Amino acid sequence: KLKTDEIHYMGHSFGAATALHAARQRPPTSILVHEPATEWIPDATRGSLFDADRLQASTTKNYTYWTSNVTDAFDRSVHDMDMLILFSNEWDQNVWGGVDVLKDMHQQGLFGRQGGASRVDVIDGAHHSGFSDTCMLTPTWLAREVGITGPR
C-alpha cells in the first residue's frame, strides 16, 4: 500500500536537480539529493535553493552567482521541506555545485525549514561518478586509473 502522506524525493546529479524542482511543484515529506547539478536547475528553483534573502547573512562572498530573480507559478521554497544534500570530497575540493554556499548556509542555520532536520554534508573519499551508473559501465580498474573514481 502506497503511503501518499509520506513521499520522499531523491536523486543524483541531474536527478537531484529534478528532485529539487519537483519538490516546489508537489512538496514531499523530505528531499535527499547527492551533488545536484545546481547550474542546470531551472532559474526559479535555483533562486529558491540559493535564496538571496537567506544569504544576506552568509559569510560566503560569492553567493550572488547562484541566486536568481526569476519566478514561476510555484510559490514554494525548497527550504519549506527537510533536505539532505550530500557532496563528494571531489566536489567539495573543487568547489563545484555551490557546495561552499550551501555548507555556509547550513553552518549559519539558514538551510532548510526552521527547526527542521535539514543538513548539507560531504562524503569523505567519494567521487561524483561513484554514485551513478558509470560504475556499472566502466570497469573499476579503468575508472581508478583515469581518475573518475576513488580508491574505494
PDB file of C-alpha atoms in Angstrom:
ATOM      1  CA  LYS A   1       0.000   0.000   0.000  1.00  0.00           C
ATOM      2  CA  LEU A   2       1.405   3.367  -1.016  1.00  0.00           C
ATOM      3  CA  LYS A   3       1.519   5.912   1.807  1.00  0.00           C
ATOM      4  CA  THR A   4       0.806   9.122  -0.070  1.00  0.00           C
ATOM      5  CA  ASP A   5       1.231  11.184   3.107  1.00  0.00           C
ATOM      6  CA  GLU A   6       4.923  10.156   3.236  1.00  0.00           C
ATOM      7  CA  ILE A   7       6.664  10.961  -0.039  1.00  0.00           C
ATOM      8  CA  HIS A   8      10.432  11.405  -0.266  1.00  0.00           C
ATOM      9  CA  TYR A   9      12.296  12.663  -3.342  1.00  0.00           C
ATOM     10  CA  MET A  10      15.844  11.649  -4.064  1.00  0.00           C
ATOM     11  CA  GLY A  11      18.267  11.949  -6.937  1.00  0.00           C
ATOM     12  CA  HIS A  12      21.839  12.284  -8.054  1.00  0.00           C
ATOM     13  CA  SER A  13      23.296  14.963 -10.340  1.00  0.00           C
ATOM     14  CA  PHE A  14      20.614  15.848 -12.923  1.00  0.00           C
ATOM     15  CA  GLY A  15      18.208  13.613 -10.990  1.00  0.00           C
ATOM     16  CA  ALA A  16      18.938  15.713  -7.901  1.00  0.00           C
ATOM     17  CA  ALA A  17      18.156  18.895  -9.820  1.00  0.00           C
ATOM     18  CA  THR A  18      14.918  17.278 -10.968  1.00  0.00           C
ATOM     19  CA  ALA A  19      14.022  16.256  -7.404  1.00  0.00           C
ATOM     20  CA  LEU A  20      14.557  19.810  -6.139  1.00  0.00           C
ATOM     21  CA  HIS A  21      12.481  21.268  -8.956  1.00  0.00           C
ATOM     22  CA  ALA A  22       9.687  18.708  -8.486  1.00  0.00           C
ATOM     23  CA  ALA A  23       9.621  19.450  -4.750  1.00  0.00           C
ATOM     24  CA  ARG A  24       8.499  23.000  -5.430  1.00  0.00           C
ATOM     25  CA  GLN A  25       5.623  21.708  -7.536  1.00  0.00           C
ATOM     26  CA  ARG A  26       4.476  18.830  -5.326  1.00  0.00           C
ATOM     27  CA  PRO A  27       6.026  19.140  -1.851  1.00  0.00           C
ATOM     28  CA  PRO A  28       7.352  15.857  -0.446  1.00  0.00           C
ATOM     29  CA  THR A  29       7.976  14.889   3.171  1.00  0.00           C
ATOM     30  CA  SER A  30      11.710  15.248   2.556  1.00  0.00           C
ATOM     31  CA  ILE A  31      14.350  15.615  -0.146  1.00  0.00           C
ATOM     32  CA  LEU A  32      17.634  13.677  -0.353  1.00  0.00           C
ATOM     33  CA  VAL A  33      19.957  14.728  -3.148  1.00  0.00           C
ATOM     34  CA  HIS A  34      23.573  13.974  -3.958  1.00  0.00           C
ATOM     35  CA  GLU A  35      25.539  16.578  -5.881  1.00  0.00           C
ATOM     36  CA  PRO A  36      22.659  18.383  -7.547  1.00  0.00           C
ATOM     37  CA  ALA A  37      23.542  19.886 -10.927  1.00  0.00           C
ATOM     38  CA  THR A  38      22.790  23.319  -9.489  1.00  0.00           C
ATOM     39  CA  GLU A  39      23.892  25.221 -12.572  1.00  0.00           C
ATOM     40  CA  TRP A  40      21.214  23.438 -14.601  1.00  0.00           C
ATOM     41  CA  ILE A  41      18.328  23.680 -12.145  1.00  0.00           C
ATOM     42  CA  PRO A  42      15.583  25.894 -13.600  1.00  0.00           C
ATOM     43  CA  ASP A  43      16.250  29.500 -12.559  1.00  0.00           C
ATOM     44  CA  ALA A  44      13.295  29.864 -10.190  1.00  0.00           C
ATOM     45  CA  THR A  45      14.224  26.674  -8.333  1.00  0.00           C
ATOM     46  CA  ARG A  46      17.893  27.678  -8.158  1.00  0.00           C
ATOM     47  CA  GLY A  47      16.747  31.011  -6.740  1.00  0.00           C
ATOM     48  CA  SER A  48      14.697  29.115  -4.187  1.00  0.00           C
ATOM     49  CA  LEU A  49      17.645  26.934  -3.112  1.00  0.00           C
ATOM     50  CA  PHE A  50      20.119  29.826  -3.086  1.00  0.00           C
ATOM     51  CA  ASP A  51      17.617  32.251  -1.577  1.00  0.00           C
ATOM     52  CA  ALA A  52      19.080  35.770  -1.695  1.00  0.00           C
ATOM     53  CA  ASP A  53      17.244  36.853   1.478  1.00  0.00           C
ATOM     54  CA  ARG A  54      18.705  33.943   3.446  1.00  0.00           C
ATOM     55  CA  LEU A  55      22.142  34.569   2.016  1.00  0.00           C
ATOM     56  CA  GLN A  56      22.315  38.177   3.222  1.00  0.00           C
ATOM     57  CA  ALA A  57      23.772  36.831   6.484  1.00  0.00           C
ATOM     58  CA  SER A  58      26.082  34.409   4.690  1.00  0.00           C
ATOM     59  CA  THR A  59      29.830  34.598   5.155  1.00  0.00           C
ATOM     60  CA  THR A  60      30.375  33.319   1.605  1.00  0.00           C
ATOM     61  CA  LYS A  61      31.266  36.235  -0.612  1.00  0.00           C
ATOM     62  CA  ASN A  62      30.443  34.687  -3.994  1.00  0.00           C
ATOM     63  CA  TYR A  63      26.842  33.618  -3.374  1.00  0.00           C
ATOM     64  CA  THR A  64      25.302  36.086  -5.851  1.00  0.00           C
ATOM     65  CA  TYR A  65      26.448  33.865  -8.729  1.00  0.00           C
ATOM     66  CA  TRP A  66      23.919  31.261  -7.575  1.00  0.00           C
ATOM     67  CA  THR A  67      20.913  33.471  -6.891  1.00  0.00           C
ATOM     68  CA  SER A  68      18.168  34.202  -9.398  1.00  0.00           C
ATOM     69  CA  ASN A  69      15.355  36.751  -9.559  1.00  0.00           C
ATOM     70  CA  VAL A  70      13.296  34.573 -11.902  1.00  0.00           C
ATOM     71  CA  THR A  71       9.938  33.480 -10.505  1.00  0.00           C
ATOM     72  CA  ASP A  72       7.401  30.928 -11.635  1.00  0.00           C
ATOM     73  CA  ALA A  73       3.886  29.785 -10.757  1.00  0.00           C
ATOM     74  CA  PHE A  74       5.118  27.589  -7.878  1.00  0.00           C
ATOM     75  CA  ASP A  75       5.222  29.894  -4.900  1.00  0.00           C
ATOM     76  CA  ARG A  76       7.129  27.456  -2.653  1.00  0.00           C
ATOM     77  CA  SER A  77      10.646  27.338  -1.367  1.00  0.00           C
ATOM     78  CA  VAL A  78      12.633  24.135  -1.190  1.00  0.00           C
ATOM     79  CA  HIS A  79      13.572  25.373   2.286  1.00  0.00           C
ATOM     80  CA  ASP A  80       9.989  24.662   3.406  1.00  0.00           C
ATOM     81  CA  MET A  81      10.896  20.951   3.444  1.00  0.00           C
ATOM     82  CA  ASP A  82      13.555  18.889   5.210  1.00  0.00           C
ATOM     83  CA  MET A  83      16.544  18.342   2.925  1.00  0.00           C
ATOM     84  CA  LEU A  84      19.751  16.376   2.963  1.00  0.00           C
ATOM     85  CA  ILE A  85      22.249  17.456   0.332  1.00  0.00           C
ATOM     86  CA  LEU A  86      25.377  15.346   0.045  1.00  0.00           C
ATOM     87  CA  PHE A  87      28.541  16.232  -1.834  1.00  0.00           C
ATOM     88  CA  SER A  88      31.584  14.130  -2.595  1.00  0.00           C
ATOM     89  CA  ASN A  89      35.018  15.063  -1.367  1.00  0.00           C
ATOM     90  CA  GLU A  90      35.828  15.684  -5.068  1.00  0.00           C
ATOM     91  CA  TRP A  91      33.135  18.361  -5.487  1.00  0.00           C
ATOM     92  CA  ASP A  92      33.982  19.929  -2.146  1.00  0.00           C
ATOM     93  CA  GLN A  93      37.662  20.302  -3.044  1.00  0.00           C
ATOM     94  CA  ASN A  94      36.834  21.722  -6.486  1.00  0.00           C
ATOM     95  CA  VAL A  95      34.058  23.951  -5.067  1.00  0.00           C
ATOM     96  CA  TRP A  96      31.534  22.727  -7.651  1.00  0.00           C
ATOM     97  CA  GLY A  97      27.763  22.970  -7.452  1.00  0.00           C
ATOM     98  CA  GLY A  98      27.659  25.752  -4.883  1.00  0.00           C
ATOM     99  CA  VAL A  99      28.910  23.392  -2.173  1.00  0.00           C
ATOM    100  CA  ASP A 100      30.646  26.257  -0.341  1.00  0.00           C
ATOM    101  CA  VAL A 101      27.496  28.384  -0.304  1.00  0.00           C
ATOM    102  CA  LEU A 102      25.241  25.521   0.805  1.00  0.00           C
ATOM    103  CA  LYS A 103      27.669  24.438   3.548  1.00  0.00           C
ATOM    104  CA  ASP A 104      27.805  28.034   4.763  1.00  0.00           C
ATOM    105  CA  MET A 105      24.017  28.291   4.743  1.00  0.00           C
ATOM    106  CA  HIS A 106      23.858  25.142   6.869  1.00  0.00           C
ATOM    107  CA  GLN A 107      26.516  26.380   9.319  1.00  0.00           C
ATOM    108  CA  GLN A 108      24.716  29.725   9.656  1.00  0.00           C
ATOM    109  CA  GLY A 109      21.375  27.977  10.349  1.00  0.00           C
ATOM    110  CA  LEU A 110      19.922  29.305   7.081  1.00  0.00           C
ATOM    111  CA  PHE A 111      19.393  25.952   5.359  1.00  0.00           C
ATOM    112  CA  GLY A 112      16.032  24.173   5.377  1.00  0.00           C
ATOM    113  CA  ARG A 113      12.929  24.844   7.364  1.00  0.00           C
ATOM    114  CA  GLN A 114      13.323  26.456  10.762  1.00  0.00           C
ATOM    115  CA  GLY A 115      13.525  23.779  13.425  1.00  0.00           C
ATOM    116  CA  GLY A 116      13.773  21.069  10.763  1.00  0.00           C
ATOM    117  CA  ALA A 117      16.299  18.330  10.224  1.00  0.00           C
ATOM    118  CA  SER A 118      17.989  19.687   7.085  1.00  0.00           C
ATOM    119  CA  ARG A 119      21.695  19.194   6.517  1.00  0.00           C
ATOM    120  CA  VAL A 120      24.493  19.672   3.977  1.00  0.00           C
ATOM    121  CA  ASP A 121      27.405  17.258   4.262  1.00  0.00           C
ATOM    122  CA  VAL A 122      30.467  15.975   2.419  1.00  0.00           C
ATOM    123  CA  ILE A 123      31.250  12.268   1.994  1.00  0.00           C
ATOM    124  CA  ASP A 124      34.977  11.910   2.505  1.00  0.00           C
ATOM    125  CA  GLY A 125      36.816   9.979  -0.191  1.00  0.00           C
ATOM    126  CA  ALA A 126      33.815   9.913  -2.529  1.00  0.00           C
ATOM    127  CA  HIS A 127      33.702  10.879  -6.206  1.00  0.00           C
ATOM    128  CA  HIS A 128      30.737  12.037  -8.274  1.00  0.00           C
ATOM    129  CA  SER A 129      30.800   9.034 -10.583  1.00  0.00           C
ATOM    130  CA  GLY A 130      30.703   6.653  -7.628  1.00  0.00           C
ATOM    131  CA  PHE A 131      27.017   7.477  -7.241  1.00  0.00           C
ATOM    132  CA  SER A 132      25.976   6.982 -10.844  1.00  0.00           C
ATOM    133  CA  ASP A 133      25.611   4.133 -13.275  1.00  0.00           C
ATOM    134  CA  THR A 134      29.032   4.965 -14.726  1.00  0.00           C
ATOM    135  CA  CYS A 135      30.371   2.423 -12.235  1.00  0.00           C
ATOM    136  CA  MET A 136      28.335  -0.247 -13.973  1.00  0.00           C
ATOM    137  CA  LEU A 137      29.596   0.780 -17.407  1.00  0.00           C
ATOM    138  CA  THR A 138      33.284   1.308 -16.646  1.00  0.00           C
ATOM    139  CA  PRO A 139      35.474  -1.413 -15.114  1.00  0.00           C
ATOM    140  CA  THR A 140      36.637  -0.298 -11.675  1.00  0.00           C
ATOM    141  CA  TRP A 141      40.327  -0.774 -12.507  1.00  0.00           C
ATOM    142  CA  LEU A 142      39.951   1.545 -15.522  1.00  0.00           C
ATOM    143  CA  ALA A 143      37.895   4.165 -13.648  1.00  0.00           C
ATOM    144  CA  ARG A 144      40.556   4.323 -10.932  1.00  0.00           C
ATOM    145  CA  GLU A 145      43.376   4.561 -13.461  1.00  0.00           C
ATOM    146  CA  VAL A 146      41.854   7.543 -15.279  1.00  0.00           C
ATOM    147  CA  GLY A 147      40.684   9.219 -12.062  1.00  0.00           C
ATOM    148  CA  ILE A 148      36.899   9.135 -12.448  1.00  0.00           C
ATOM    149  CA  THR A 149      36.508   7.215  -9.195  1.00  0.00           C
ATOM    150  CA  GLY A 150      38.423   6.937  -5.980  1.00  0.00           C
ATOM    151  CA  PRO A 151      40.439   4.092  -4.467  1.00  0.00           C
ATOM    152  CA  ARG A 152      37.498   2.530  -2.632  1.00  0.00           C
TER     153      ARG A 152
END
